Short mmCIF file of C-alpha atoms and ligand atoms in Angstrom, two decimals:
data_model
loop_
_atom_site.label_atom_id
_atom_site.label_comp_id
_atom_site.label_asym_id
_atom_site.label_seq_id
_atom_site.Cartn_x
_atom_site.Cartn_y
_atom_site.Cartn_z
CA MET A 1 158.94 34.43 116.81
CA SER A 2 155.39 35.28 116.48
CA ARG A 3 153.37 32.43 115.13
CA SER A 4 152.74 33.90 111.78
CA ALA A 5 156.63 34.40 111.36
CA ALA A 6 156.83 30.93 111.76
CA LEU A 7 154.13 29.91 109.34
CA LEU A 8 155.54 32.33 106.89
CA LEU A 9 159.08 30.80 107.32
CA SER A 10 157.62 27.04 107.40
CA LEU A 11 155.53 27.88 104.17
CA CYS A 12 158.73 29.57 102.40
CA LEU A 13 160.97 26.92 103.53
CA SER A 14 158.19 23.91 103.15
CA ILE A 15 158.81 22.47 106.57
CA PRO A 16 156.19 21.19 108.90
CA LEU A 17 155.42 23.69 112.00
CA ALA A 18 156.43 22.06 115.14
CA GLN A 19 153.74 24.45 117.53
CA ALA A 20 150.85 24.64 115.25
CA ALA A 21 147.85 24.21 117.64
CA ASP A 22 145.51 26.78 117.75
CA PRO A 23 144.78 28.45 120.76
CA VAL A 24 142.73 26.96 123.70
CA LEU A 25 141.55 27.64 127.29
CA VAL A 26 140.13 24.44 129.71
CA ILE A 27 138.35 25.52 132.68
CA HIS A 28 136.87 23.77 135.99
CA GLY A 29 135.08 24.92 138.72
CA GLY A 30 135.50 21.87 141.12
CA ALA A 31 135.26 18.24 140.96
CA GLY A 32 132.78 16.66 143.56
CA VAL A 33 129.19 18.15 142.26
CA GLU A 34 126.06 15.34 141.93
CA ARG A 35 122.90 16.08 140.54
CA GLY A 36 121.09 16.92 144.27
CA ASP A 37 123.10 19.31 144.95
CA LEU A 38 122.09 22.09 142.71
CA SER A 39 118.67 23.50 142.09
CA ALA A 40 117.56 24.53 138.40
CA ALA A 41 118.44 28.06 138.97
CA GLU A 42 122.11 27.22 140.78
CA GLU A 43 122.77 24.85 137.74
CA LYS A 44 121.63 27.74 135.02
CA ALA A 45 124.06 30.20 137.37
CA ALA A 46 126.76 27.74 137.01
CA ARG A 47 126.38 27.04 133.58
CA ALA A 48 126.66 30.89 132.81
CA ALA A 49 129.49 31.87 134.80
CA LEU A 50 131.35 28.65 133.36
CA ARG A 51 130.35 30.57 129.90
CA GLN A 52 131.31 33.73 130.80
CA ALA A 53 134.86 32.81 131.98
CA LEU A 54 135.17 30.59 128.79
CA LEU A 55 134.05 33.86 126.67
CA LYS A 56 136.18 36.57 128.49
CA GLY A 57 139.48 34.13 128.11
CA HIS A 58 139.09 33.41 124.84
CA GLN A 59 138.62 37.05 123.94
CA ALA A 60 142.40 37.32 125.49
CA LEU A 61 143.59 34.87 123.59
CA ALA A 62 141.81 36.00 120.45
CA ALA A 63 143.37 39.20 120.90
CA GLY A 64 147.28 37.55 120.74
CA LYS A 65 147.44 38.07 124.69
CA PRO A 66 149.58 35.42 126.65
CA ALA A 67 148.25 32.17 128.03
CA LEU A 68 148.89 33.47 131.47
CA GLU A 69 146.16 36.26 130.69
CA ALA A 70 143.43 34.08 129.30
CA VAL A 71 144.15 31.97 132.80
CA THR A 72 143.91 34.81 135.24
CA THR A 73 141.13 36.62 133.27
CA ALA A 74 139.22 33.53 133.26
CA ILE A 75 139.78 32.73 137.10
CA THR A 76 138.95 36.25 137.79
CA VAL A 77 135.41 35.76 136.70
CA LEU A 78 134.72 32.72 138.44
CA GLU A 79 136.07 33.77 141.85
CA ASP A 80 133.54 36.74 141.36
CA ASP A 81 131.10 34.05 140.83
CA PRO A 82 128.93 32.77 144.14
CA SER A 83 128.24 29.79 142.79
CA PHE A 84 132.10 28.17 143.19
CA ASN A 85 134.29 27.92 146.31
CA ALA A 86 136.90 30.31 145.44
CA GLY A 87 136.58 33.84 145.82
CA LYS A 88 132.98 35.16 146.72
CA GLY A 89 131.28 32.01 147.67
CA ALA A 90 134.56 30.35 149.24
CA VAL A 91 133.84 27.48 151.83
CA PHE A 92 134.18 28.22 155.51
CA THR A 93 136.75 26.68 157.97
CA HIS A 94 136.16 25.25 161.65
CA ASP A 95 135.83 28.77 163.17
CA GLY A 96 133.39 30.15 160.72
CA ARG A 97 136.04 32.02 158.53
CA ASN A 98 137.02 32.35 154.76
CA GLU A 99 140.80 31.74 154.03
CA LEU A 100 141.88 31.84 150.33
CA ASP A 101 144.66 29.95 148.56
CA ALA A 102 145.50 30.81 144.54
CA SER A 103 148.51 29.92 142.30
CA LEU A 104 149.63 30.54 138.81
CA MET A 105 152.07 29.09 136.54
CA ASP A 106 153.71 30.01 133.52
CA GLY A 107 154.94 27.40 131.45
CA SER A 108 157.06 29.09 128.86
CA THR A 109 159.19 30.60 131.94
CA LEU A 110 158.26 28.43 134.74
CA ALA A 111 157.97 31.68 136.84
CA ALA A 112 154.98 30.93 139.38
CA GLY A 113 153.31 32.66 142.42
CA ALA A 114 151.13 31.48 145.08
CA VAL A 115 149.16 33.07 148.17
CA ALA A 116 148.05 30.94 150.92
CA GLY A 117 145.24 31.74 154.06
CA VAL A 118 144.10 35.16 152.71
CA GLN A 119 140.98 36.82 154.30
CA ARG A 120 140.29 39.84 152.75
CA VAL A 121 141.83 39.70 148.99
CA ARG A 122 138.91 39.70 146.87
CA ASN A 123 140.87 38.07 143.89
CA PRO A 124 143.43 35.79 145.31
CA ILE A 125 144.49 34.79 141.59
CA LEU A 126 145.28 38.54 140.72
CA LEU A 127 147.56 38.50 144.04
CA ALA A 128 149.32 35.34 143.16
CA GLN A 129 150.14 36.85 140.08
CA ALA A 130 151.49 40.26 141.64
CA VAL A 131 153.99 37.74 144.05
CA MET A 132 155.06 35.91 140.52
CA GLN A 133 155.68 39.29 138.43
CA HIS A 134 156.19 42.12 141.42
CA SER A 135 158.17 39.92 144.36
CA PRO A 136 161.16 37.84 144.39
CA HIS A 137 159.47 35.05 146.06
CA VAL A 138 157.03 32.22 144.81
CA MET A 139 154.56 32.14 147.64
CA MET A 140 153.54 34.42 150.50
CA VAL A 141 150.97 33.55 153.21
CA GLY A 142 148.27 35.43 155.48
CA GLN A 143 149.06 38.94 156.76
CA GLY A 144 152.39 39.33 154.54
CA ALA A 145 150.44 38.28 151.75
CA GLU A 146 147.96 41.02 152.60
CA SER A 147 150.36 43.70 153.29
CA PHE A 148 151.65 42.99 149.51
CA ALA A 149 148.44 43.22 148.24
CA ALA A 150 147.78 46.68 149.49
CA SER A 151 151.01 47.61 148.53
CA GLN A 152 150.38 46.54 144.93
CA GLY A 153 146.99 47.98 144.80
CA ILE A 154 145.12 44.49 144.55
CA ALA A 155 141.95 45.07 145.90
CA LEU A 156 140.96 44.07 149.67
CA VAL A 157 137.40 43.58 151.20
CA ASP A 158 135.93 43.06 154.00
CA PRO A 159 136.04 39.63 155.17
CA GLY A 160 132.35 39.52 154.92
CA TYR A 161 132.20 40.09 150.85
CA PHE A 162 133.24 36.32 150.90
CA ARG A 163 130.14 35.00 152.79
CA THR A 164 127.44 32.62 151.05
CA GLU A 165 124.29 31.24 152.94
CA LYS A 166 124.56 28.28 150.90
CA ARG A 167 128.77 27.78 152.66
CA TRP A 168 127.45 28.52 155.81
CA GLN A 169 124.98 25.76 155.92
CA GLN A 170 127.47 23.13 154.88
CA LEU A 171 129.54 24.22 157.54
CA GLN A 172 126.87 23.72 160.05
CA LYS A 173 126.05 20.43 158.50
CA ALA A 174 129.70 19.29 159.06
CA LEU A 175 129.93 20.56 162.68
CA LYS A 176 127.10 18.49 163.49
CA GLU A 177 128.08 15.75 161.68
CA GLU A 178 131.47 15.83 163.28
CA ALA A 179 130.07 16.67 167.09
CA ALA A 180 128.13 13.43 166.38
CA GLY A 181 131.23 11.25 166.14
CA GLN A 182 129.82 10.55 162.51
CA ALA A 183 132.50 7.76 161.19
CA HIS A 184 133.05 9.59 158.02
CA ALA A 185 131.76 13.02 158.33
CA ASP A 186 134.96 14.37 156.65
CA LEU A 187 134.71 11.70 153.80
CA GLU A 188 130.97 13.64 153.18
CA THR A 189 132.04 17.53 152.99
CA ALA A 190 135.06 15.71 150.94
CA ARG A 191 132.59 14.99 148.47
CA HIS A 192 131.75 18.58 147.63
CA PHE A 193 134.93 20.78 146.46
CA GLY A 194 134.30 23.77 143.58
CA THR A 195 137.73 25.14 143.41
CA VAL A 196 138.14 26.75 140.26
CA GLY A 197 141.14 26.76 137.79
CA ALA A 198 142.12 27.41 134.13
CA VAL A 199 144.81 26.23 131.81
CA ALA A 200 145.55 27.71 128.39
CA LEU A 201 147.84 27.74 125.14
CA ASP A 202 148.25 30.95 123.48
CA ALA A 203 148.96 31.59 119.64
CA GLN A 204 152.73 31.69 120.45
CA GLY A 205 152.34 28.12 121.71
CA ARG A 206 152.78 29.19 125.50
CA LEU A 207 150.88 27.10 128.42
CA ALA A 208 149.78 28.49 131.73
CA ALA A 209 147.74 27.26 134.28
CA GLY A 210 146.33 28.81 137.80
CA THR A 211 143.94 27.55 140.76
CA SER A 212 142.24 29.48 143.15
CA THR A 213 140.04 28.14 146.20
CA GLY A 214 138.45 28.69 149.55
CA GLY A 215 139.81 24.95 150.35
CA MET A 216 138.02 22.56 151.98
CA THR A 217 134.74 22.76 154.53
CA ASN A 218 135.72 22.77 158.03
CA LYS A 219 139.25 22.96 157.49
CA ARG A 220 141.09 23.94 160.68
CA TYR A 221 142.62 27.42 160.86
CA GLY A 222 145.88 27.65 158.88
CA ARG A 223 145.37 24.73 156.94
CA VAL A 224 146.43 24.64 153.24
CA GLY A 225 145.50 22.84 150.47
CA ASP A 226 147.20 21.72 147.04
CA SER A 227 145.64 24.84 145.01
CA PRO A 228 148.65 27.08 146.00
CA ILE A 229 151.17 24.67 145.81
CA ILE A 230 153.08 24.61 142.83
CA GLY A 231 153.27 20.75 141.70
CA ALA A 232 150.38 19.78 143.42
CA GLY A 233 147.30 21.38 142.47
CA THR A 234 149.22 23.65 139.62
CA TYR A 235 151.69 23.04 137.47
CA ALA A 236 153.10 24.22 133.68
CA ASN A 237 155.98 23.51 131.52
CA ALA A 238 156.62 23.99 127.71
CA SER A 239 154.98 20.45 127.31
CA CYS A 240 151.58 20.73 129.75
CA ALA A 241 149.55 22.55 131.84
CA VAL A 242 147.61 21.28 135.14
CA SER A 243 144.92 22.67 137.30
CA GLY A 244 143.71 20.46 139.95
CA THR A 245 140.61 20.06 142.34
CA GLY A 246 140.02 17.59 145.04
CA TRP A 247 140.85 16.33 148.58
CA GLY A 248 143.84 18.57 148.66
CA GLU A 249 146.16 16.26 151.09
CA PHE A 250 145.91 13.16 148.23
CA TYR A 251 147.31 15.99 145.54
CA ILE A 252 149.84 17.48 147.90
CA ARG A 253 150.98 13.69 148.80
CA THR A 254 151.00 12.72 145.29
CA ALA A 255 152.54 15.53 144.05
CA ALA A 256 149.64 15.42 141.29
CA ALA A 257 149.94 18.11 139.06
CA HIS A 258 153.46 17.85 138.50
CA ASP A 259 152.98 13.79 138.31
CA ILE A 260 150.56 14.30 135.02
CA CYS A 261 153.34 16.80 133.53
CA ALA A 262 156.17 14.67 134.17
CA ARG A 263 154.46 11.70 132.82
CA MET A 264 153.66 13.43 129.53
CA GLN A 265 157.38 14.70 129.21
CA TYR A 266 159.24 11.87 130.40
CA LEU A 267 156.79 8.92 129.55
CA ARG A 268 155.56 10.93 126.85
CA GLN A 269 151.88 9.58 127.84
CA GLY A 270 149.37 11.93 126.12
CA PRO A 271 146.82 14.05 128.56
CA GLU A 272 144.12 11.58 128.74
CA GLN A 273 146.66 8.48 129.82
CA ALA A 274 148.67 10.82 131.97
CA GLY A 275 145.70 12.32 133.78
CA ARG A 276 143.85 8.93 133.99
CA ALA A 277 146.94 7.54 136.05
CA VAL A 278 146.87 9.90 138.76
CA ILE A 279 143.23 11.21 139.28
CA ASN A 280 141.62 7.63 138.52
CA GLU A 281 144.31 5.42 139.89
CA ARG A 282 146.95 6.86 142.05
CA ILE A 283 144.71 9.20 143.92
CA PRO A 284 141.85 6.79 144.63
CA ALA A 285 144.30 4.22 145.66
CA LEU A 286 145.42 5.92 148.40
CA GLY A 287 141.88 6.79 149.60
CA GLY A 288 141.80 10.20 147.65
CA ASN A 289 139.26 12.06 145.16
CA GLY A 290 138.65 14.93 142.97
CA GLY A 291 140.02 15.95 139.39
CA ALA A 292 141.93 17.78 137.18
CA ILE A 293 142.07 19.96 133.64
CA VAL A 294 145.12 18.39 131.66
CA LEU A 295 146.39 20.63 127.83
CA SER A 296 149.54 19.83 126.13
CA ALA A 297 151.58 22.15 124.06
CA ASP A 298 149.69 20.54 120.82
CA GLY A 299 146.74 21.63 121.90
CA ARG A 300 145.13 18.22 123.27
CA ALA A 301 143.24 18.30 126.20
CA ALA A 302 141.99 16.00 129.00
CA THR A 303 139.22 16.88 131.88
CA PRO A 304 139.57 13.53 134.29
CA PHE A 305 138.05 12.87 137.53
CA ASN A 306 136.83 10.08 139.77
CA THR A 307 133.56 11.99 141.19
CA GLN A 308 130.03 12.36 139.97
CA GLY A 309 130.60 15.34 138.12
CA MET A 310 133.24 17.91 137.82
CA TYR A 311 132.13 21.93 136.37
CA ARG A 312 134.14 21.88 133.00
CA GLY A 313 134.36 23.62 129.70
CA TRP A 314 136.54 24.79 127.10
CA ILE A 315 137.02 27.16 123.95
CA GLY A 316 138.91 26.84 121.19
CA ALA A 317 139.77 29.24 117.85
CA ASP A 318 136.19 29.18 116.80
CA GLY A 319 135.31 30.89 119.94
CA VAL A 320 132.32 28.69 120.60
CA PRO A 321 132.00 27.84 124.25
CA HIS A 322 131.67 23.83 125.56
CA LEU A 323 130.58 23.09 128.64
CA ALA A 324 129.68 20.13 130.82
CA ILE A 325 128.63 19.38 135.09
CA PHE A 326 127.99 15.98 135.31
CA ALA A 327 129.87 12.41 134.44
CA ASP A 328 127.28 11.19 131.82
CA GLU A 329 127.51 14.56 130.21
CA PRO A 330 129.56 14.23 126.94
CA LEU A 331 132.07 16.68 126.24
CA PRO A 332 134.13 16.03 123.36
CA LEU A 333 137.39 17.51 124.15
CA PRO A 334 139.97 19.19 121.31
CA GLY A 335 142.68 16.17 120.30
CA GLN A 336 140.59 13.47 121.29
N1 LIG B 401 141.59 21.09 146.25
C1 LIG B 401 141.09 22.06 147.03
C2 LIG B 401 141.73 21.79 148.42
O1 LIG B 401 141.94 20.99 148.92
C3 LIG B 401 139.87 22.17 147.33
C4 LIG B 401 138.78 21.65 146.12
O2 LIG B 401 139.36 21.56 145.13
O3 LIG B 401 137.98 22.30 146.08
O4 LIG B 401 142.05 22.80 149.23
#
């Protein structure tokens, strides 16, 4: 039943609506960002891209499109922007390549699609959507995923498209630290993430989640993080939607996105409590770090993180984007 039909029925019968939340979209552009990392121009560009992603995603929701479409629309904007570690601007592997991962989940049907280790797909989130909607599979990797992309008319690009000088220099720094045998070179690079993600609730009460990334700087050939793994970096069902960003190995080991949803579903925790338990307690207890965005079916949102910043924002029915980057920037969220 559409939301307007449900509203009419509830008015006629004078019964309260179970799903009366307004559509909402929440996005992230990665945890781990610190004030010293960004020039004024870079900060401005990142904020403009976040705003654009929110406005375009909101347009989809306002037009009555499914949550899934708001999620892919917002993520596509962020993949195309070099400010973030997804699509153009992805980080480099140890041997100087870009290997991209993405996943998408429709909470209303539990349908999911994911791709890992692709090197020529301009928008990996659109390939994840094609895997979900036009193949019998959930996850495809490497060259197989790329030939499927070609068969679906998904845009392929020369691998050089993803390269940015800033990410190249980050790899050079990580390689030097590694060569010098620096004790915690991995921790140094693990502070900076930049994966992108989105969660949305549409006018019919459907939830969806998606995540897209270049992974982690200096990762080994073939390493796959949490972002394309359903239940680790992305999860959505009828009660909640989650997209994570952080040190992926820890998100995989804790099944982080699914754990947040399970806490909401089985323990009746709200997004804030469930998000905090996983992001601020379980993951740091194992030595990991990062953040997540969480949305419930009644429109409550949380953006927990345990780093000095996380690019994040949300937009509700009024179409006004709300953004923050650093930990000390207030960002009042829907339902808080
Ligand atoms: N979670 C991603 C990974 O481990 C990195 C990130 O969030 O930026 O691949």
